[in-house]
């Protein structure tokens, strides 16, 4: 019986390897056709030998066959499962494996369709006309001095889906009223959004309920025609993702991941007051909105680039001069924390822009006149060193890894 079981495992393993490799694209297959031809011949020899040595496997599979009923009774007396149950489970596993690629494809198509619909609608809006919301937690002090109780606060992250601009607001707690106050501050400076996408947080659901009731009340009071346009602009359409589906909010989840990771590493257990934390968050917002998106022109001598700040203020924001290096002041601590977060974010953000491709899937090489970002640890926060590619130096495999830049 052990020899029979070993032969079954070996033949079944070869079938699984061939089936799984056949489902992959041609570029992803790690074996050539000659290899598979030899493996198929070997598998055919094993199967013929298996059939000759084990005549019992030639019995047609049937739930009511006497052989399976006897084997089921014998196996049920020991510690093994029944033969019918085992074979049925094996067939179910095979069907699930065959259906998984189709299911994953349909999900990805659904995600791409939803993303394209959001992008298409976002292109028709102004800055923060369609945005997303996410919150992360930090601790801060209610006031200065010793023995002061610390309170856990939160940072509300608003992301414009049209320009990818970021707006940060400090929130005292996770209540609906606190979030509505942050939403009002954002709308006062960036404009009232028309669409908001978020997860199913209780404070977001409560805010949506309050806004809906407030809009209905205003529409009832100001029913005259002269107020119709104004009231219509004040309505916010809130869209919630499906529960337990965080990948649907990849845009804001990535922003929170980037912001939370670096602030947690730099701040650690340090406590700030509400004013200090608000100043730090405003400076971080400036850095996030100065990241390069694309070159402004195709001029080889022009190294200017487009940033999210261009859509908010008309151009990149200017960084203020650092304060005096007095270690006794709290504001120097805030400035030092901001600079440390900037250095970490810049050094860890740039490598994510370059994805290393595998040898099965060739990628497009760098071209002449491409605008690239240069890592420079000596530039001030909010500034980026850029350069144009003026000469390519491909390797023996015609892949460009070294270039000459015009700074």
PDB file of N, CA and C in Angstrom, residues 141-213:
ATOM      1  N   UNK A 141       0.363  66.797  23.930  1.00  0.00           N
ATOM      2  CA  UNK A 141       0.060  67.337  25.246  1.00  0.00           C
ATOM      3  C   UNK A 141      -0.997  68.420  25.129  1.00  0.00           C
ATOM      4  N   UNK A 142      -1.853  68.490  26.150  1.00  0.00           N
ATOM      5  CA  UNK A 142      -2.871  69.536  26.153  1.00  0.00           C
ATOM      6  C   UNK A 142      -2.265  70.908  26.396  1.00  0.00           C
ATOM      7  N   UNK A 143      -1.182  70.980  27.161  1.00  0.00           N
ATOM      8  CA  UNK A 143      -0.498  72.242  27.443  1.00  0.00           C
ATOM      9  C   UNK A 143       0.932  71.927  27.835  1.00  0.00           C
ATOM     10  N   UNK A 144       1.754  72.962  27.994  1.00  0.00           N
ATOM     11  CA  UNK A 144       3.150  72.786  28.347  1.00  0.00           C
ATOM     12  C   UNK A 144       3.298  72.620  29.855  1.00  0.00           C
ATOM     13  N   UNK A 145       4.433  72.077  30.260  1.00  0.00           N
ATOM     14  CA  UNK A 145       4.732  71.932  31.677  1.00  0.00           C
ATOM     15  C   UNK A 145       4.872  70.481  32.080  1.00  0.00           C
ATOM     16  N   UNK A 146       5.280  70.288  33.345  1.00  0.00           N
ATOM     17  CA  UNK A 146       5.462  68.939  33.868  1.00  0.00           C
ATOM     18  C   UNK A 146       4.145  68.401  34.424  1.00  0.00           C
ATOM     19  N   UNK A 147       4.037  67.088  34.386  1.00  0.00           N
ATOM     20  CA  UNK A 147       2.850  66.456  34.929  1.00  0.00           C
ATOM     21  C   UNK A 147       1.590  66.693  34.129  1.00  0.00           C
ATOM     22  N   UNK A 148       1.739  67.084  32.882  1.00  0.00           N
ATOM     23  CA  UNK A 148       0.574  67.344  32.035  1.00  0.00           C
ATOM     24  C   UNK A 148       0.110  66.031  31.406  1.00  0.00           C
ATOM     25  N   UNK A 149      -1.160  65.824  31.403  1.00  0.00           N
ATOM     26  CA  UNK A 149      -1.726  64.619  30.815  1.00  0.00           C
ATOM     27  C   UNK A 149      -1.641  64.672  29.297  1.00  0.00           C
ATOM     28  N   UNK A 150      -1.229  63.565  28.717  1.00  0.00           N
ATOM     29  CA  UNK A 150      -1.121  63.471  27.261  1.00  0.00           C
ATOM     30  C   UNK A 150      -2.395  62.864  26.681  1.00  0.00           C
ATOM     31  N   UNK A 151      -2.777  63.369  25.556  1.00  0.00           N
ATOM     32  CA  UNK A 151      -3.980  62.918  24.863  1.00  0.00           C
ATOM     33  C   UNK A 151      -3.588  62.388  23.490  1.00  0.00           C
ATOM     34  N   UNK A 152      -4.239  61.341  23.066  1.00  0.00           N
ATOM     35  CA  UNK A 152      -3.974  60.788  21.746  1.00  0.00           C
ATOM     36  C   UNK A 152      -4.770  61.550  20.708  1.00  0.00           C
ATOM     37  N   UNK A 153      -4.065  62.128  19.759  1.00  0.00           N
ATOM     38  CA  UNK A 153      -4.702  62.837  18.660  1.00  0.00           C
ATOM     39  C   UNK A 153      -4.537  62.075  17.358  1.00  0.00           C
ATOM     40  N   UNK A 154      -5.095  62.632  16.317  1.00  0.00           N
ATOM     41  CA  UNK A 154      -5.097  61.967  15.022  1.00  0.00           C
ATOM     42  C   UNK A 154      -4.838  62.984  13.916  1.00  0.00           C
ATOM     43  N   UNK A 155      -4.351  62.490  12.807  1.00  0.00           N
ATOM     44  CA  UNK A 155      -4.108  63.314  11.623  1.00  0.00           C
ATOM     45  C   UNK A 155      -5.051  62.837  10.526  1.00  0.00           C
ATOM     46  N   UNK A 156      -5.921  63.716  10.075  1.00  0.00           N
ATOM     47  CA  UNK A 156      -6.820  63.406   8.966  1.00  0.00           C
ATOM     48  C   UNK A 156      -6.105  63.712   7.653  1.00  0.00           C
ATOM     49  N   UNK A 157      -6.018  62.728   6.789  1.00  0.00           N
ATOM     50  CA  UNK A 157      -5.313  62.852   5.514  1.00  0.00           C
ATOM     51  C   UNK A 157      -6.349  62.993   4.403  1.00  0.00           C
ATOM     52  N   UNK A 158      -6.382  64.151   3.757  1.00  0.00           N
ATOM     53  CA  UNK A 158      -7.252  64.411   2.609  1.00  0.00           C
ATOM     54  C   UNK A 158      -6.386  64.381   1.349  1.00  0.00           C
ATOM     55  N   UNK A 159      -6.772  63.595   0.369  1.00  0.00           N
ATOM     56  CA  UNK A 159      -6.010  63.464  -0.873  1.00  0.00           C
ATOM     57  C   UNK A 159      -6.925  63.803  -2.037  1.00  0.00           C
ATOM     58  N   UNK A 160      -6.503  64.756  -2.862  1.00  0.00           N
ATOM     59  CA  UNK A 160      -7.253  65.109  -4.060  1.00  0.00           C
ATOM     60  C   UNK A 160      -7.003  64.048  -5.127  1.00  0.00           C
ATOM     61  N   UNK A 161      -8.057  63.480  -5.669  1.00  0.00           N
ATOM     62  CA  UNK A 161      -7.914  62.425  -6.658  1.00  0.00           C
ATOM     63  C   UNK A 161      -7.626  62.959  -8.054  1.00  0.00           C
ATOM     64  N   UNK A 162      -7.751  64.264  -8.255  1.00  0.00           N
ATOM     65  CA  UNK A 162      -7.451  64.856  -9.561  1.00  0.00           C
ATOM     66  C   UNK A 162      -5.998  65.282  -9.658  1.00  0.00           C
ATOM     67  N   UNK A 163      -5.450  65.870  -8.590  1.00  0.00           N
ATOM     68  CA  UNK A 163      -4.086  66.406  -8.609  1.00  0.00           C
ATOM     69  C   UNK A 163      -3.136  65.655  -7.701  1.00  0.00           C
ATOM     70  N   UNK A 164      -3.628  64.691  -6.903  1.00  0.00           N
ATOM     71  CA  UNK A 164      -2.831  63.944  -5.924  1.00  0.00           C
ATOM     72  C   UNK A 164      -2.240  64.851  -4.852  1.00  0.00           C
ATOM     73  N   UNK A 165      -2.826  66.020  -4.656  1.00  0.00           N
ATOM     74  CA  UNK A 165      -2.387  66.907  -3.582  1.00  0.00           C
ATOM     75  C   UNK A 165      -2.863  66.365  -2.243  1.00  0.00           C
ATOM     76  N   UNK A 166      -2.114  66.684  -1.188  1.00  0.00           N
ATOM     77  CA  UNK A 166      -2.390  66.173   0.153  1.00  0.00           C
ATOM     78  C   UNK A 166      -2.696  67.338   1.074  1.00  0.00           C
ATOM     79  N   UNK A 167      -3.715  67.175   1.904  1.00  0.00           N
ATOM     80  CA  UNK A 167      -4.053  68.156   2.933  1.00  0.00           C
ATOM     81  C   UNK A 167      -4.155  67.421   4.263  1.00  0.00           C
ATOM     82  N   UNK A 168      -3.440  67.897   5.288  1.00  0.00           N
ATOM     83  CA  UNK A 168      -3.392  67.258   6.598  1.00  0.00           C
ATOM     84  C   UNK A 168      -4.056  68.150   7.633  1.00  0.00           C
ATOM     85  N   UNK A 169      -4.845  67.546   8.495  1.00  0.00           N
ATOM     86  CA  UNK A 169      -5.512  68.256   9.581  1.00  0.00           C
ATOM     87  C   UNK A 169      -5.350  67.466  10.874  1.00  0.00           C
ATOM     88  N   UNK A 170      -5.041  68.174  11.965  1.00  0.00           N
ATOM     89  CA  UNK A 170      -4.935  67.548  13.282  1.00  0.00           C
ATOM     90  C   UNK A 170      -6.331  67.445  13.886  1.00  0.00           C
ATOM     91  N   UNK A 171      -6.696  66.255  14.344  1.00  0.00           N
ATOM     92  CA  UNK A 171      -8.012  65.985  14.924  1.00  0.00           C
ATOM     93  C   UNK A 171      -7.804  65.506  16.356  1.00  0.00           C
ATOM     94  N   UNK A 172      -8.617  66.018  17.275  1.00  0.00           N
ATOM     95  CA  UNK A 172      -8.431  65.706  18.695  1.00  0.00           C
ATOM     96  C   UNK A 172      -8.858  64.290  19.050  1.00  0.00           C
ATOM     97  N   UNK A 173      -9.881  63.757  18.406  1.00  0.00           N
ATOM     98  CA  UNK A 173     -10.353  62.404  18.709  1.00  0.00           C
ATOM     99  C   UNK A 173     -11.059  61.842  17.485  1.00  0.00           C
ATOM    100  N   UNK A 174     -11.658  60.669  17.656  1.00  0.00           N
ATOM    101  CA  UNK A 174     -12.312  59.976  16.546  1.00  0.00           C
ATOM    102  C   UNK A 174     -13.820  60.175  16.526  1.00  0.00           C
ATOM    103  N   UNK A 175     -14.307  61.206  17.187  1.00  0.00           N
ATOM    104  CA  UNK A 175     -15.741  61.466  17.183  1.00  0.00           C
ATOM    105  C   UNK A 175     -16.159  62.135  15.875  1.00  0.00           C
ATOM    106  N   UNK A 176     -17.458  62.084  15.621  1.00  0.00           N
ATOM    107  CA  UNK A 176     -17.988  62.700  14.406  1.00  0.00           C
ATOM    108  C   UNK A 176     -17.836  64.209  14.432  1.00  0.00           C
ATOM    109  N   UNK A 177     -18.062  64.833  15.593  1.00  0.00           N
ATOM    110  CA  UNK A 177     -17.954  66.291  15.689  1.00  0.00           C
ATOM    111  C   UNK A 177     -16.534  66.764  15.430  1.00  0.00           C
ATOM    112  N   UNK A 178     -15.539  66.041  15.944  1.00  0.00           N
ATOM    113  CA  UNK A 178     -14.145  66.432  15.714  1.00  0.00           C
ATOM    114  C   UNK A 178     -13.779  66.309  14.243  1.00  0.00           C
ATOM    115  N   UNK A 179     -14.252  65.258  13.601  1.00  0.00           N
ATOM    116  CA  UNK A 179     -13.944  65.120  12.183  1.00  0.00           C
ATOM    117  C   UNK A 179     -14.662  66.165  11.342  1.00  0.00           C
ATOM    118  N   UNK A 180     -15.903  66.488  11.689  1.00  0.00           N
ATOM    119  CA  UNK A 180     -16.619  67.529  10.955  1.00  0.00           C
ATOM    120  C   UNK A 180     -15.904  68.867  11.069  1.00  0.00           C
ATOM    121  N   UNK A 181     -15.328  69.154  12.245  1.00  0.00           N
ATOM    122  CA  UNK A 181     -14.561  70.390  12.396  1.00  0.00           C
ATOM    123  C   UNK A 181     -13.344  70.390  11.480  1.00  0.00           C
ATOM    124  N   UNK A 182     -12.650  69.245  11.381  1.00  0.00           N
ATOM    125  CA  UNK A 182     -11.506  69.152  10.470  1.00  0.00           C
ATOM    126  C   UNK A 182     -11.945  69.281   9.019  1.00  0.00           C
ATOM    127  N   UNK A 183     -13.096  68.708   8.680  1.00  0.00           N
ATOM    128  CA  UNK A 183     -13.606  68.820   7.313  1.00  0.00           C
ATOM    129  C   UNK A 183     -13.960  70.263   6.976  1.00  0.00           C
ATOM    130  N   UNK A 184     -14.510  70.996   7.938  1.00  0.00           N
ATOM    131  CA  UNK A 184     -14.830  72.406   7.705  1.00  0.00           C
ATOM    132  C   UNK A 184     -13.564  73.233   7.508  1.00  0.00           C
ATOM    133  N   UNK A 185     -12.519  72.945   8.279  1.00  0.00           N
ATOM    134  CA  UNK A 185     -11.260  73.680   8.106  1.00  0.00           C
ATOM    135  C   UNK A 185     -10.655  73.404   6.738  1.00  0.00           C
ATOM    136  N   UNK A 186     -10.720  72.144   6.308  1.00  0.00           N
ATOM    137  CA  UNK A 186     -10.204  71.813   4.986  1.00  0.00           C
ATOM    138  C   UNK A 186     -11.008  72.496   3.890  1.00  0.00           C
ATOM    139  N   UNK A 187     -12.346  72.473   4.007  1.00  0.00           N
ATOM    140  CA  UNK A 187     -13.196  73.087   2.989  1.00  0.00           C
ATOM    141  C   UNK A 187     -13.026  74.595   2.949  1.00  0.00           C
ATOM    142  N   UNK A 188     -12.726  75.225   4.095  1.00  0.00           N
ATOM    143  CA  UNK A 188     -12.540  76.675   4.118  1.00  0.00           C
ATOM    144  C   UNK A 188     -11.284  77.093   3.371  1.00  0.00           C
ATOM    145  N   UNK A 189     -10.265  76.257   3.365  1.00  0.00           N
ATOM    146  CA  UNK A 189      -9.009  76.616   2.704  1.00  0.00           C
ATOM    147  C   UNK A 189      -8.882  76.031   1.305  1.00  0.00           C
ATOM    148  N   UNK A 190      -9.450  74.850   1.060  1.00  0.00           N
ATOM    149  CA  UNK A 190      -9.285  74.179  -0.229  1.00  0.00           C
ATOM    150  C   UNK A 190     -10.549  74.170  -1.066  1.00  0.00           C
ATOM    151  N   UNK A 191     -11.676  74.539  -0.492  1.00  0.00           N
ATOM    152  CA  UNK A 191     -12.937  74.471  -1.212  1.00  0.00           C
ATOM    153  C   UNK A 191     -13.737  73.245  -0.803  1.00  0.00           C
ATOM    154  N   UNK A 192     -15.050  73.360  -0.918  1.00  0.00           N
ATOM    155  CA  UNK A 192     -15.923  72.254  -0.523  1.00  0.00           C
ATOM    156  C   UNK A 192     -15.850  71.130  -1.553  1.00  0.00           C
ATOM    157  N   UNK A 193     -15.524  69.916  -1.144  1.00  0.00           N
ATOM    158  CA  UNK A 193     -15.456  68.811  -2.109  1.00  0.00           C
ATOM    159  C   UNK A 193     -16.844  68.369  -2.544  1.00  0.00           C
ATOM    160  N   UNK A 194     -16.918  67.863  -3.748  1.00  0.00           N
ATOM    161  CA  UNK A 194     -18.186  67.344  -4.268  1.00  0.00           C
ATOM    162  C   UNK A 194     -18.354  65.865  -3.971  1.00  0.00           C
ATOM    163  N   UNK A 195     -17.255  65.118  -4.018  1.00  0.00           N
ATOM    164  CA  UNK A 195     -17.282  63.683  -3.741  1.00  0.00           C
ATOM    165  C   UNK A 195     -16.193  63.367  -2.725  1.00  0.00           C
ATOM    166  N   UNK A 196     -16.498  62.484  -1.792  1.00  0.00           N
ATOM    167  CA  UNK A 196     -15.540  62.029  -0.793  1.00  0.00           C
ATOM    168  C   UNK A 196     -15.589  60.506  -0.762  1.00  0.00           C
ATOM    169  N   UNK A 197     -14.415  59.885  -0.836  1.00  0.00           N
ATOM    170  CA  UNK A 197     -14.288  58.437  -0.740  1.00  0.00           C
ATOM    171  C   UNK A 197     -13.556  58.101   0.555  1.00  0.00           C
ATOM    172  N   UNK A 198     -14.038  57.114   1.274  1.00  0.00           N
ATOM    173  CA  UNK A 198     -13.411  56.709   2.529  1.00  0.00           C
ATOM    174  C   UNK A 198     -13.809  55.277   2.845  1.00  0.00           C
ATOM    175  N   UNK A 199     -13.214  54.753   3.931  1.00  0.00           N
ATOM    176  CA  UNK A 199     -13.608  53.434   4.400  1.00  0.00           C
ATOM    177  C   UNK A 199     -14.838  53.554   5.290  1.00  0.00           C
ATOM    178  N   UNK A 200     -15.172  52.481   5.980  1.00  0.00           N
ATOM    179  CA  UNK A 200     -16.394  52.447   6.779  1.00  0.00           C
ATOM    180  C   UNK A 200     -16.131  52.793   8.239  1.00  0.00           C
ATOM    181  N   UNK A 201     -15.306  53.819   8.501  1.00  0.00           N
ATOM    182  CA  UNK A 201     -15.106  54.268   9.866  1.00  0.00           C
ATOM    183  C   UNK A 201     -16.380  54.852  10.456  1.00  0.00           C
ATOM    184  N   UNK A 202     -16.579  54.641  11.757  1.00  0.00           N
ATOM    185  CA  UNK A 202     -17.813  55.121  12.388  1.00  0.00           C
ATOM    186  C   UNK A 202     -17.907  56.634  12.355  1.00  0.00           C
ATOM    187  N   UNK A 203     -16.756  57.321  12.481  1.00  0.00           N
ATOM    188  CA  UNK A 203     -16.811  58.785  12.420  1.00  0.00           C
ATOM    189  C   UNK A 203     -17.140  59.270  11.017  1.00  0.00           C
ATOM    190  N   UNK A 204     -16.709  58.553   9.986  1.00  0.00           N
ATOM    191  CA  UNK A 204     -17.042  58.937   8.618  1.00  0.00           C
ATOM    192  C   UNK A 204     -18.530  58.712   8.336  1.00  0.00           C
ATOM    193  N   UNK A 205     -19.047  57.592   8.801  1.00  0.00           N
ATOM    194  CA  UNK A 205     -20.472  57.316   8.595  1.00  0.00           C
ATOM    195  C   UNK A 205     -21.328  58.331   9.340  1.00  0.00           C
ATOM    196  N   UNK A 206     -20.912  58.690  10.568  1.00  0.00           N
ATOM    197  CA  UNK A 206     -21.650  59.703  11.318  1.00  0.00           C
ATOM    198  C   UNK A 206     -21.588  61.062  10.663  1.00  0.00           C
ATOM    199  N   UNK A 207     -20.425  61.425  10.115  1.00  0.00           N
ATOM    200  CA  UNK A 207     -20.306  62.706   9.425  1.00  0.00           C
ATOM    201  C   UNK A 207     -21.184  62.745   8.185  1.00  0.00           C
ATOM    202  N   UNK A 208     -21.245  61.643   7.459  1.00  0.00           N
ATOM    203  CA  UNK A 208     -22.108  61.594   6.279  1.00  0.00           C
ATOM    204  C   UNK A 208     -23.572  61.768   6.662  1.00  0.00           C
ATOM    205  N   UNK A 209     -23.980  61.169   7.783  1.00  0.00           N
ATOM    206  CA  UNK A 209     -25.365  61.299   8.236  1.00  0.00           C
ATOM    207  C   UNK A 209     -25.679  62.744   8.627  1.00  0.00           C
ATOM    208  N   UNK A 210     -24.733  63.393   9.322  1.00  0.00           N
ATOM    209  CA  UNK A 210     -24.949  64.783   9.733  1.00  0.00           C
ATOM    210  C   UNK A 210     -25.017  65.704   8.524  1.00  0.00           C
ATOM    211  N   UNK A 211     -24.124  65.485   7.546  1.00  0.00           N
ATOM    212  CA  UNK A 211     -24.122  66.335   6.357  1.00  0.00           C
ATOM    213  C   UNK A 211     -25.403  66.159   5.550  1.00  0.00           C
ATOM    214  N   UNK A 212     -25.879  64.931   5.442  1.00  0.00           N
ATOM    215  CA  UNK A 212     -27.125  64.702   4.706  1.00  0.00           C
ATOM    216  C   UNK A 212     -28.306  65.398   5.370  1.00  0.00           C
ATOM    217  N   UNK A 213     -28.403  65.289   6.691  1.00  0.00           N
ATOM    218  CA  UNK A 213     -29.515  65.939   7.392  1.00  0.00           C
ATOM    219  C   UNK A 213     -29.401  67.452   7.322  1.00  0.00           C
TER     220      UNK A 213
END
